[in-house]
Amino acid sequence: MTAISNRLQHILSTLPEGVSLTAVSKFHPIEDIRDAYAAGQRIFGESRAQELAEKVPQMPDDTRWHFIGHLQTNKVRQVVPLVEMIQSVDSERLLAAIDREVERQGLKPLRILLQVHVALEETKTGFLPEELLALAPQIAERYPHVEVAGVMGMASNVDDEERIRSDFRRIAQVYHQLRQSVYANSAAFDTLSMGMSHDYPLAIAEGANMVRIGTDIFGER
Ligand SMILES: *Cc1c(COP(=O)(O)O)cnc(C)c1O
């Protein structure tokens, strides 16, 4: 067993049933991704279009790639055919670009998560909760080539555990509000992605069913 497969197995053993893992492999070499794949991991998260495009052909076809970083609209064309999901849809402009490109390339509707911004840091992107609740009812009609699969978010990068908890609670609240209204009849809307290496236990406690972990599996970037 490699160090990576050991750390991966350990994390998997701590995840409650029903919580799935995006192994965040950004900036890590293909050998490390192969170690995790050999240990059974299939979903990998990347945050740069170029890096994703270089890695995809080097891994088996059943590797499931998720895009998790801020995606510029001029990279959408490259990313869309390579991924199972874009977890980081943070603007209507990006939503429109994805919709257009999926149609143009003749692909099946692409699963996406709507990114909610609740953190203190201005550098983090995403829809404000009110913004998202207002936009969501329009999405199906305006953007039929995306399939909204849920919500993604990040907590503030602080030591204050209560602040982290309340950020996750806010993101979860948006997810549940949408699930009970706009997406009440959508089986596809089933994913609440939140929690990274340093805060995923708190995210799970607040209802995450997808966590995105890099450092704790692959080491420091
Ligand atoms: C890099 C990244 C992660 C993983 O962070 P770690 O601290 O390495 O676990 C999770 N989510 C997003 C959006 C990221 O960019």
Short mmCIF file of N, CA and C in Angstrom, two decimals, residues 4-175:
data_model
loop_
_atom_site.label_atom_id
_atom_site.label_comp_id
_atom_site.label_asym_id
_atom_site.label_seq_id
_atom_site.Cartn_x
_atom_site.Cartn_y
_atom_site.Cartn_z
N ILE A 4 -0.56 7.24 -0.24
CA ILE A 4 -1.80 7.82 -0.75
C ILE A 4 -2.97 6.86 -0.53
N SER A 5 -2.77 5.59 -0.84
CA SER A 5 -3.91 4.67 -0.66
C SER A 5 -4.23 4.49 0.82
N ASN A 6 -3.22 4.53 1.67
CA ASN A 6 -3.48 4.49 3.12
C ASN A 6 -4.33 5.66 3.59
N ARG A 7 -3.92 6.87 3.16
CA ARG A 7 -4.67 8.05 3.61
C ARG A 7 -6.08 8.04 3.03
N LEU A 8 -6.18 7.60 1.78
CA LEU A 8 -7.50 7.52 1.13
C LEU A 8 -8.42 6.55 1.88
N GLN A 9 -7.89 5.36 2.18
CA GLN A 9 -8.70 4.36 2.89
C GLN A 9 -9.13 4.88 4.25
N HIS A 10 -8.20 5.57 4.91
CA HIS A 10 -8.55 6.12 6.22
C HIS A 10 -9.71 7.11 6.11
N ILE A 11 -9.61 8.03 5.15
CA ILE A 11 -10.68 9.03 4.99
C ILE A 11 -12.00 8.34 4.65
N LEU A 12 -11.95 7.39 3.72
CA LEU A 12 -13.18 6.70 3.33
C LEU A 12 -13.83 6.01 4.53
N SER A 13 -12.99 5.49 5.42
CA SER A 13 -13.53 4.79 6.59
C SER A 13 -14.22 5.75 7.55
N THR A 14 -13.89 7.04 7.47
CA THR A 14 -14.52 8.01 8.37
C THR A 14 -15.78 8.64 7.76
N LEU A 15 -16.01 8.45 6.44
CA LEU A 15 -17.18 9.08 5.82
C LEU A 15 -18.43 8.25 6.09
N PRO A 16 -19.49 8.90 6.56
CA PRO A 16 -20.74 8.17 6.78
C PRO A 16 -21.28 7.66 5.44
N GLU A 17 -22.13 6.63 5.53
CA GLU A 17 -22.75 6.11 4.32
C GLU A 17 -23.53 7.23 3.63
N GLY A 18 -23.45 7.26 2.31
CA GLY A 18 -24.18 8.29 1.58
C GLY A 18 -23.37 9.54 1.31
N VAL A 19 -22.16 9.63 1.87
CA VAL A 19 -21.29 10.78 1.59
C VAL A 19 -20.23 10.34 0.59
N SER A 20 -20.18 10.99 -0.56
CA SER A 20 -19.17 10.58 -1.54
C SER A 20 -18.00 11.55 -1.56
N LEU A 21 -16.93 11.08 -2.14
CA LEU A 21 -15.65 11.79 -2.07
C LEU A 21 -15.18 12.22 -3.45
N THR A 22 -14.92 13.53 -3.60
CA THR A 22 -14.17 14.02 -4.74
C THR A 22 -12.72 14.13 -4.28
N ALA A 23 -11.83 13.34 -4.87
CA ALA A 23 -10.41 13.42 -4.53
C ALA A 23 -9.80 14.55 -5.35
N VAL A 24 -9.40 15.60 -4.66
CA VAL A 24 -8.93 16.80 -5.38
C VAL A 24 -7.46 16.63 -5.75
N SER A 25 -7.24 16.40 -7.04
CA SER A 25 -5.92 16.02 -7.53
C SER A 25 -5.17 17.16 -8.22
N LYS A 26 -5.73 18.35 -8.16
CA LYS A 26 -5.08 19.51 -8.80
C LYS A 26 -3.64 19.66 -8.32
N PHE A 27 -2.77 19.96 -9.25
CA PHE A 27 -1.32 20.18 -8.99
C PHE A 27 -0.57 18.91 -8.58
N HIS A 28 -1.25 17.77 -8.52
CA HIS A 28 -0.56 16.52 -8.19
C HIS A 28 -0.34 15.70 -9.45
N PRO A 29 0.79 14.99 -9.50
CA PRO A 29 1.16 14.28 -10.73
C PRO A 29 0.28 13.04 -10.97
N ILE A 30 0.30 12.58 -12.20
CA ILE A 30 -0.55 11.48 -12.63
C ILE A 30 -0.27 10.19 -11.84
N GLU A 31 0.98 9.99 -11.41
CA GLU A 31 1.31 8.78 -10.64
C GLU A 31 0.49 8.74 -9.35
N ASP A 32 0.33 9.91 -8.73
CA ASP A 32 -0.43 9.97 -7.48
C ASP A 32 -1.91 9.66 -7.73
N ILE A 33 -2.41 10.16 -8.86
CA ILE A 33 -3.82 9.89 -9.21
C ILE A 33 -4.00 8.40 -9.48
N ARG A 34 -2.99 7.80 -10.12
CA ARG A 34 -3.06 6.35 -10.38
C ARG A 34 -3.07 5.55 -9.09
N ASP A 35 -2.32 5.99 -8.09
CA ASP A 35 -2.33 5.31 -6.78
C ASP A 35 -3.74 5.32 -6.19
N ALA A 36 -4.36 6.49 -6.25
CA ALA A 36 -5.71 6.61 -5.68
C ALA A 36 -6.71 5.79 -6.50
N TYR A 37 -6.53 5.79 -7.79
CA TYR A 37 -7.41 4.99 -8.67
C TYR A 37 -7.26 3.50 -8.34
N ALA A 38 -6.02 3.08 -8.17
CA ALA A 38 -5.76 1.66 -7.85
C ALA A 38 -6.40 1.27 -6.52
N ALA A 39 -6.53 2.25 -5.63
CA ALA A 39 -7.16 1.98 -4.34
C ALA A 39 -8.69 2.06 -4.43
N GLY A 40 -9.20 2.33 -5.63
CA GLY A 40 -10.65 2.29 -5.82
C GLY A 40 -11.32 3.62 -6.05
N GLN A 41 -10.57 4.72 -5.88
CA GLN A 41 -11.18 6.05 -6.05
C GLN A 41 -11.48 6.31 -7.54
N ARG A 42 -12.64 6.87 -7.84
CA ARG A 42 -12.99 7.16 -9.25
C ARG A 42 -13.24 8.63 -9.52
N ILE A 43 -13.74 9.39 -8.54
CA ILE A 43 -14.05 10.80 -8.80
C ILE A 43 -12.85 11.67 -8.41
N PHE A 44 -12.36 12.44 -9.38
CA PHE A 44 -11.22 13.33 -9.15
C PHE A 44 -11.59 14.77 -9.50
N GLY A 45 -11.14 15.70 -8.69
CA GLY A 45 -11.44 17.11 -8.89
C GLY A 45 -10.23 17.87 -9.39
N GLU A 46 -10.44 18.63 -10.45
CA GLU A 46 -9.38 19.47 -11.01
C GLU A 46 -9.91 20.90 -11.13
N SER A 47 -8.99 21.87 -11.08
CA SER A 47 -9.43 23.26 -11.07
C SER A 47 -8.85 24.09 -12.22
N ARG A 48 -8.09 23.44 -13.11
CA ARG A 48 -7.57 24.20 -14.25
C ARG A 48 -7.80 23.42 -15.53
N ALA A 49 -8.28 24.13 -16.55
CA ALA A 49 -8.66 23.48 -17.81
C ALA A 49 -7.47 22.77 -18.46
N GLN A 50 -6.35 23.45 -18.51
CA GLN A 50 -5.19 22.90 -19.19
C GLN A 50 -4.69 21.62 -18.51
N GLU A 51 -4.60 21.69 -17.19
CA GLU A 51 -4.14 20.54 -16.41
C GLU A 51 -5.11 19.36 -16.57
N LEU A 52 -6.38 19.65 -16.54
CA LEU A 52 -7.40 18.61 -16.74
C LEU A 52 -7.20 17.95 -18.11
N ALA A 53 -7.05 18.77 -19.13
CA ALA A 53 -6.93 18.25 -20.50
C ALA A 53 -5.69 17.38 -20.66
N GLU A 54 -4.64 17.70 -19.90
CA GLU A 54 -3.42 16.87 -19.97
C GLU A 54 -3.60 15.55 -19.23
N LYS A 55 -4.36 15.56 -18.14
CA LYS A 55 -4.50 14.36 -17.31
C LYS A 55 -5.51 13.36 -17.87
N VAL A 56 -6.60 13.85 -18.42
CA VAL A 56 -7.68 12.95 -18.84
C VAL A 56 -7.20 11.79 -19.72
N PRO A 57 -6.43 12.06 -20.78
CA PRO A 57 -6.04 10.94 -21.65
C PRO A 57 -5.06 9.96 -21.00
N GLN A 58 -4.51 10.34 -19.85
CA GLN A 58 -3.54 9.46 -19.19
C GLN A 58 -4.18 8.53 -18.16
N MET A 59 -5.50 8.67 -17.99
CA MET A 59 -6.19 7.83 -16.99
C MET A 59 -7.24 6.97 -17.67
N PRO A 60 -7.63 5.84 -17.03
CA PRO A 60 -8.64 4.96 -17.64
C PRO A 60 -9.95 5.70 -17.90
N ASP A 61 -10.71 5.16 -18.86
CA ASP A 61 -11.95 5.81 -19.30
C ASP A 61 -13.01 5.94 -18.21
N ASP A 62 -12.95 5.05 -17.20
CA ASP A 62 -13.99 5.15 -16.18
C ASP A 62 -13.63 6.10 -15.04
N THR A 63 -12.55 6.86 -15.21
CA THR A 63 -12.23 7.93 -14.26
C THR A 63 -13.27 9.04 -14.42
N ARG A 64 -13.79 9.49 -13.30
CA ARG A 64 -14.85 10.50 -13.36
C ARG A 64 -14.29 11.86 -12.93
N TRP A 65 -14.18 12.77 -13.88
CA TRP A 65 -13.56 14.07 -13.62
C TRP A 65 -14.60 15.12 -13.27
N HIS A 66 -14.33 15.84 -12.18
CA HIS A 66 -15.20 16.95 -11.79
C HIS A 66 -14.38 18.23 -11.83
N PHE A 67 -14.93 19.27 -12.41
CA PHE A 67 -14.25 20.56 -12.40
C PHE A 67 -14.72 21.31 -11.16
N ILE A 68 -13.75 21.81 -10.36
CA ILE A 68 -14.12 22.40 -9.07
C ILE A 68 -13.62 23.84 -8.90
N GLY A 69 -12.90 24.37 -9.88
CA GLY A 69 -12.32 25.72 -9.72
C GLY A 69 -13.10 26.77 -10.49
N HIS A 70 -12.69 28.00 -10.34
CA HIS A 70 -13.32 29.07 -11.11
C HIS A 70 -13.02 28.83 -12.59
N LEU A 71 -14.07 28.75 -13.39
CA LEU A 71 -13.92 28.42 -14.81
C LEU A 71 -14.19 29.66 -15.66
N GLN A 72 -13.19 30.05 -16.44
CA GLN A 72 -13.38 31.19 -17.34
C GLN A 72 -14.20 30.73 -18.54
N THR A 73 -15.04 31.61 -19.05
CA THR A 73 -15.94 31.21 -20.14
C THR A 73 -15.15 30.77 -21.38
N ASN A 74 -13.97 31.33 -21.57
CA ASN A 74 -13.20 30.92 -22.76
C ASN A 74 -12.57 29.53 -22.63
N LYS A 75 -12.72 28.90 -21.47
CA LYS A 75 -12.20 27.53 -21.28
C LYS A 75 -13.32 26.48 -21.29
N VAL A 76 -14.53 26.95 -21.39
CA VAL A 76 -15.68 26.05 -21.29
C VAL A 76 -15.67 25.01 -22.41
N ARG A 77 -15.32 25.44 -23.60
CA ARG A 77 -15.29 24.56 -24.75
C ARG A 77 -14.38 23.35 -24.51
N GLN A 78 -13.24 23.62 -23.89
CA GLN A 78 -12.26 22.57 -23.61
C GLN A 78 -12.72 21.63 -22.48
N VAL A 79 -13.38 22.18 -21.49
CA VAL A 79 -13.69 21.41 -20.28
C VAL A 79 -14.93 20.53 -20.44
N VAL A 80 -15.95 21.08 -21.09
CA VAL A 80 -17.26 20.42 -21.15
C VAL A 80 -17.23 18.95 -21.61
N PRO A 81 -16.47 18.60 -22.65
CA PRO A 81 -16.52 17.19 -23.08
C PRO A 81 -15.71 16.25 -22.18
N LEU A 82 -14.96 16.78 -21.23
CA LEU A 82 -14.05 15.95 -20.43
C LEU A 82 -14.61 15.58 -19.07
N VAL A 83 -15.64 16.26 -18.63
CA VAL A 83 -16.06 16.10 -17.24
C VAL A 83 -17.45 15.50 -17.09
N GLU A 84 -17.62 14.84 -15.93
CA GLU A 84 -18.94 14.32 -15.54
C GLU A 84 -19.77 15.45 -14.90
N MET A 85 -19.06 16.38 -14.26
CA MET A 85 -19.77 17.44 -13.56
C MET A 85 -18.89 18.69 -13.44
N ILE A 86 -19.52 19.86 -13.51
CA ILE A 86 -18.85 21.10 -13.13
C ILE A 86 -19.48 21.53 -11.81
N GLN A 87 -18.67 21.47 -10.74
CA GLN A 87 -19.20 21.74 -9.40
C GLN A 87 -19.20 23.23 -9.07
N SER A 88 -18.53 24.01 -9.91
CA SER A 88 -18.24 25.40 -9.53
C SER A 88 -18.87 26.40 -10.48
N VAL A 89 -20.17 26.27 -10.74
CA VAL A 89 -20.85 27.25 -11.60
C VAL A 89 -21.21 28.45 -10.73
N ASP A 90 -20.49 29.55 -10.97
CA ASP A 90 -20.54 30.68 -10.05
C ASP A 90 -21.13 31.95 -10.64
N SER A 91 -21.66 31.88 -11.87
CA SER A 91 -22.31 33.06 -12.46
C SER A 91 -23.27 32.62 -13.55
N GLU A 92 -24.23 33.48 -13.86
CA GLU A 92 -25.17 33.15 -14.92
C GLU A 92 -24.45 33.16 -16.27
N ARG A 93 -23.47 34.02 -16.39
CA ARG A 93 -22.68 34.08 -17.61
C ARG A 93 -22.00 32.73 -17.90
N LEU A 94 -21.48 32.10 -16.86
CA LEU A 94 -20.85 30.79 -17.02
C LEU A 94 -21.90 29.72 -17.33
N LEU A 95 -23.02 29.80 -16.67
CA LEU A 95 -24.13 28.87 -16.92
C LEU A 95 -24.53 28.92 -18.40
N ALA A 96 -24.65 30.15 -18.92
CA ALA A 96 -25.05 30.33 -20.32
C ALA A 96 -23.99 29.77 -21.26
N ALA A 97 -22.73 29.98 -20.91
CA ALA A 97 -21.63 29.49 -21.77
C ALA A 97 -21.61 27.97 -21.79
N ILE A 98 -21.84 27.34 -20.65
CA ILE A 98 -21.86 25.87 -20.58
C ILE A 98 -23.03 25.34 -21.41
N ASP A 99 -24.19 25.95 -21.22
CA ASP A 99 -25.38 25.51 -21.95
C ASP A 99 -25.15 25.57 -23.46
N ARG A 100 -24.60 26.67 -23.90
CA ARG A 100 -24.33 26.89 -25.34
C ARG A 100 -23.37 25.84 -25.86
N GLU A 101 -22.33 25.59 -25.10
CA GLU A 101 -21.27 24.70 -25.57
C GLU A 101 -21.73 23.23 -25.57
N VAL A 102 -22.50 22.83 -24.58
CA VAL A 102 -23.03 21.46 -24.54
C VAL A 102 -23.91 21.24 -25.77
N GLU A 103 -24.73 22.21 -26.10
CA GLU A 103 -25.59 22.11 -27.28
C GLU A 103 -24.74 22.04 -28.55
N ARG A 104 -23.78 22.94 -28.66
CA ARG A 104 -22.95 23.02 -29.85
C ARG A 104 -22.19 21.71 -30.09
N GLN A 105 -21.72 21.10 -29.00
CA GLN A 105 -20.95 19.86 -29.14
C GLN A 105 -21.84 18.61 -29.17
N GLY A 106 -23.15 18.81 -29.08
CA GLY A 106 -24.09 17.70 -29.17
C GLY A 106 -23.99 16.71 -28.02
N LEU A 107 -23.65 17.21 -26.83
CA LEU A 107 -23.50 16.33 -25.66
C LEU A 107 -24.81 16.23 -24.90
N LYS A 108 -24.91 15.21 -24.04
CA LYS A 108 -26.10 15.12 -23.19
C LYS A 108 -26.00 16.21 -22.12
N PRO A 109 -27.16 16.62 -21.57
CA PRO A 109 -27.12 17.70 -20.57
C PRO A 109 -26.06 17.43 -19.50
N LEU A 110 -25.29 18.46 -19.18
CA LEU A 110 -24.17 18.29 -18.26
C LEU A 110 -24.60 18.60 -16.83
N ARG A 111 -24.26 17.69 -15.92
CA ARG A 111 -24.57 17.92 -14.51
C ARG A 111 -23.69 19.05 -13.96
N ILE A 112 -24.31 19.97 -13.27
CA ILE A 112 -23.58 21.09 -12.67
C ILE A 112 -24.07 21.31 -11.24
N LEU A 113 -23.21 21.91 -10.43
CA LEU A 113 -23.63 22.40 -9.12
C LEU A 113 -23.58 23.92 -9.15
N LEU A 114 -24.52 24.53 -8.49
CA LEU A 114 -24.55 25.98 -8.37
C LEU A 114 -23.75 26.37 -7.13
N GLN A 115 -22.74 27.21 -7.34
CA GLN A 115 -21.86 27.56 -6.21
C GLN A 115 -22.43 28.75 -5.44
N VAL A 116 -22.56 28.56 -4.15
CA VAL A 116 -23.10 29.60 -3.28
C VAL A 116 -21.96 30.28 -2.54
N HIS A 117 -22.00 31.60 -2.52
CA HIS A 117 -20.97 32.36 -1.81
C HIS A 117 -21.50 32.86 -0.47
N VAL A 118 -20.91 32.33 0.61
CA VAL A 118 -21.29 32.83 1.94
C VAL A 118 -20.05 33.23 2.74
N ALA A 119 -18.87 32.89 2.23
CA ALA A 119 -17.63 33.09 2.99
C ALA A 119 -17.27 34.57 3.10
N LEU A 120 -16.41 34.87 4.05
CA LEU A 120 -15.96 36.23 4.28
C LEU A 120 -15.08 36.73 3.15
N GLU A 121 -14.29 35.84 2.56
CA GLU A 121 -13.30 36.26 1.56
C GLU A 121 -13.97 36.72 0.27
N GLU A 122 -13.61 37.92 -0.17
CA GLU A 122 -14.15 38.46 -1.42
C GLU A 122 -13.63 37.68 -2.62
N THR A 123 -12.46 37.04 -2.44
CA THR A 123 -11.85 36.33 -3.56
C THR A 123 -12.63 35.08 -3.93
N LYS A 124 -13.40 34.54 -2.98
CA LYS A 124 -14.22 33.37 -3.30
C LYS A 124 -15.39 33.82 -4.17
N THR A 125 -15.78 32.95 -5.08
CA THR A 125 -16.81 33.35 -6.03
C THR A 125 -18.10 32.58 -5.75
N GLY A 126 -19.14 32.91 -6.47
CA GLY A 126 -20.41 32.20 -6.34
C GLY A 126 -21.58 33.15 -6.27
N PHE A 127 -22.77 32.58 -6.32
CA PHE A 127 -24.00 33.35 -6.22
C PHE A 127 -24.28 33.64 -4.75
N LEU A 128 -24.76 34.84 -4.46
CA LEU A 128 -25.27 35.08 -3.12
C LEU A 128 -26.56 34.26 -2.97
N PRO A 129 -26.87 33.81 -1.75
CA PRO A 129 -28.06 32.98 -1.57
C PRO A 129 -29.33 33.58 -2.20
N GLU A 130 -29.58 34.87 -1.97
CA GLU A 130 -30.80 35.51 -2.51
C GLU A 130 -30.79 35.50 -4.02
N GLU A 131 -29.58 35.77 -4.58
CA GLU A 131 -29.41 35.79 -6.03
C GLU A 131 -29.79 34.44 -6.63
N LEU A 132 -29.29 33.40 -5.97
CA LEU A 132 -29.49 32.05 -6.49
C LEU A 132 -30.95 31.63 -6.38
N LEU A 133 -31.56 31.96 -5.27
CA LEU A 133 -32.98 31.60 -5.09
C LEU A 133 -33.84 32.32 -6.12
N ALA A 134 -33.42 33.52 -6.54
CA ALA A 134 -34.18 34.26 -7.56
C ALA A 134 -33.93 33.69 -8.96
N LEU A 135 -32.71 33.27 -9.21
CA LEU A 135 -32.37 32.77 -10.56
C LEU A 135 -32.89 31.35 -10.82
N ALA A 136 -32.85 30.50 -9.80
CA ALA A 136 -33.11 29.07 -10.00
C ALA A 136 -34.39 28.76 -10.78
N PRO A 137 -35.50 29.45 -10.50
CA PRO A 137 -36.73 29.10 -11.23
C PRO A 137 -36.62 29.32 -12.74
N GLN A 138 -35.66 30.12 -13.19
CA GLN A 138 -35.52 30.42 -14.63
C GLN A 138 -34.60 29.42 -15.34
N ILE A 139 -33.80 28.68 -14.58
CA ILE A 139 -32.69 27.94 -15.20
C ILE A 139 -33.17 26.88 -16.19
N ALA A 140 -34.14 26.07 -15.81
CA ALA A 140 -34.54 24.95 -16.67
C ALA A 140 -34.97 25.44 -18.05
N GLU A 141 -35.71 26.54 -18.07
CA GLU A 141 -36.20 27.03 -19.36
C GLU A 141 -35.09 27.73 -20.16
N ARG A 142 -34.29 28.52 -19.47
CA ARG A 142 -33.23 29.26 -20.18
C ARG A 142 -32.07 28.38 -20.61
N TYR A 143 -31.76 27.38 -19.79
CA TYR A 143 -30.54 26.59 -20.03
C TYR A 143 -30.83 25.09 -20.02
N PRO A 144 -31.52 24.60 -21.05
CA PRO A 144 -31.97 23.20 -21.05
C PRO A 144 -30.84 22.19 -21.22
N HIS A 145 -29.63 22.65 -21.52
CA HIS A 145 -28.52 21.71 -21.73
C HIS A 145 -27.65 21.53 -20.50
N VAL A 146 -28.10 22.08 -19.38
CA VAL A 146 -27.46 21.76 -18.10
C VAL A 146 -28.48 21.05 -17.23
N GLU A 147 -27.98 20.16 -16.37
CA GLU A 147 -28.85 19.50 -15.41
C GLU A 147 -28.36 19.91 -14.02
N VAL A 148 -29.17 20.67 -13.32
CA VAL A 148 -28.74 21.16 -12.02
C VAL A 148 -28.81 20.01 -11.01
N ALA A 149 -27.64 19.64 -10.49
CA ALA A 149 -27.53 18.46 -9.63
C ALA A 149 -27.41 18.83 -8.17
N GLY A 150 -27.36 20.14 -7.86
CA GLY A 150 -27.27 20.53 -6.46
C GLY A 150 -26.48 21.81 -6.27
N VAL A 151 -25.89 21.90 -5.09
CA VAL A 151 -25.25 23.13 -4.63
C VAL A 151 -23.86 22.81 -4.10
N MET A 152 -22.93 23.71 -4.35
CA MET A 152 -21.56 23.60 -3.83
C MET A 152 -21.22 24.88 -3.08
N GLY A 153 -20.39 24.74 -2.04
CA GLY A 153 -19.98 25.95 -1.34
C GLY A 153 -18.74 25.73 -0.50
N MET A 154 -18.18 26.84 -0.07
CA MET A 154 -16.99 26.82 0.79
C MET A 154 -17.24 27.70 2.00
N ALA A 155 -16.71 27.26 3.13
CA ALA A 155 -16.80 28.08 4.35
C ALA A 155 -15.65 29.08 4.37
N SER A 156 -15.80 30.09 5.20
CA SER A 156 -14.72 31.07 5.39
C SER A 156 -13.46 30.37 5.86
N ASN A 157 -12.33 30.91 5.44
CA ASN A 157 -11.05 30.35 5.83
C ASN A 157 -10.60 30.98 7.15
N VAL A 158 -11.22 30.53 8.23
CA VAL A 158 -10.96 31.10 9.56
C VAL A 158 -10.78 29.96 10.57
N ASP A 159 -10.28 30.31 11.75
CA ASP A 159 -10.14 29.28 12.80
C ASP A 159 -11.43 29.10 13.60
N ASP A 160 -12.27 30.12 13.56
CA ASP A 160 -13.49 30.13 14.36
C ASP A 160 -14.47 29.06 13.88
N GLU A 161 -14.57 27.99 14.67
CA GLU A 161 -15.38 26.85 14.27
C GLU A 161 -16.86 27.21 14.12
N GLU A 162 -17.31 28.14 14.94
CA GLU A 162 -18.72 28.54 14.86
C GLU A 162 -19.02 29.25 13.54
N ARG A 163 -18.05 30.06 13.09
CA ARG A 163 -18.24 30.74 11.80
C ARG A 163 -18.29 29.70 10.67
N ILE A 164 -17.38 28.73 10.72
CA ILE A 164 -17.35 27.69 9.68
C ILE A 164 -18.68 26.93 9.67
N ARG A 165 -19.12 26.54 10.84
CA ARG A 165 -20.40 25.85 10.96
C ARG A 165 -21.55 26.66 10.39
N SER A 166 -21.59 27.95 10.72
CA SER A 166 -22.73 28.75 10.28
C SER A 166 -22.66 28.97 8.76
N ASP A 167 -21.45 29.04 8.21
CA ASP A 167 -21.34 29.11 6.73
C ASP A 167 -21.92 27.84 6.09
N PHE A 168 -21.52 26.70 6.60
CA PHE A 168 -22.04 25.43 6.04
C PHE A 168 -23.56 25.33 6.21
N ARG A 169 -24.03 25.81 7.37
CA ARG A 169 -25.47 25.74 7.62
C ARG A 169 -26.23 26.59 6.61
N ARG A 170 -25.64 27.74 6.28
CA ARG A 170 -26.27 28.64 5.31
C ARG A 170 -26.31 28.01 3.91
N ILE A 171 -25.22 27.37 3.54
CA ILE A 171 -25.17 26.72 2.22
C ILE A 171 -26.19 25.58 2.17
N ALA A 172 -26.25 24.81 3.25
CA ALA A 172 -27.19 23.68 3.32
C ALA A 172 -28.63 24.18 3.25
N GLN A 173 -28.87 25.34 3.85
CA GLN A 173 -30.21 25.90 3.85
C GLN A 173 -30.65 26.24 2.42
N VAL A 174 -29.73 26.81 1.65
CA VAL A 174 -30.04 27.13 0.25
C VAL A 174 -30.36 25.84 -0.51
N TYR A 175 -29.54 24.81 -0.28
CA TYR A 175 -29.76 23.51 -0.94
C TYR A 175 -31.15 22.98 -0.61
#
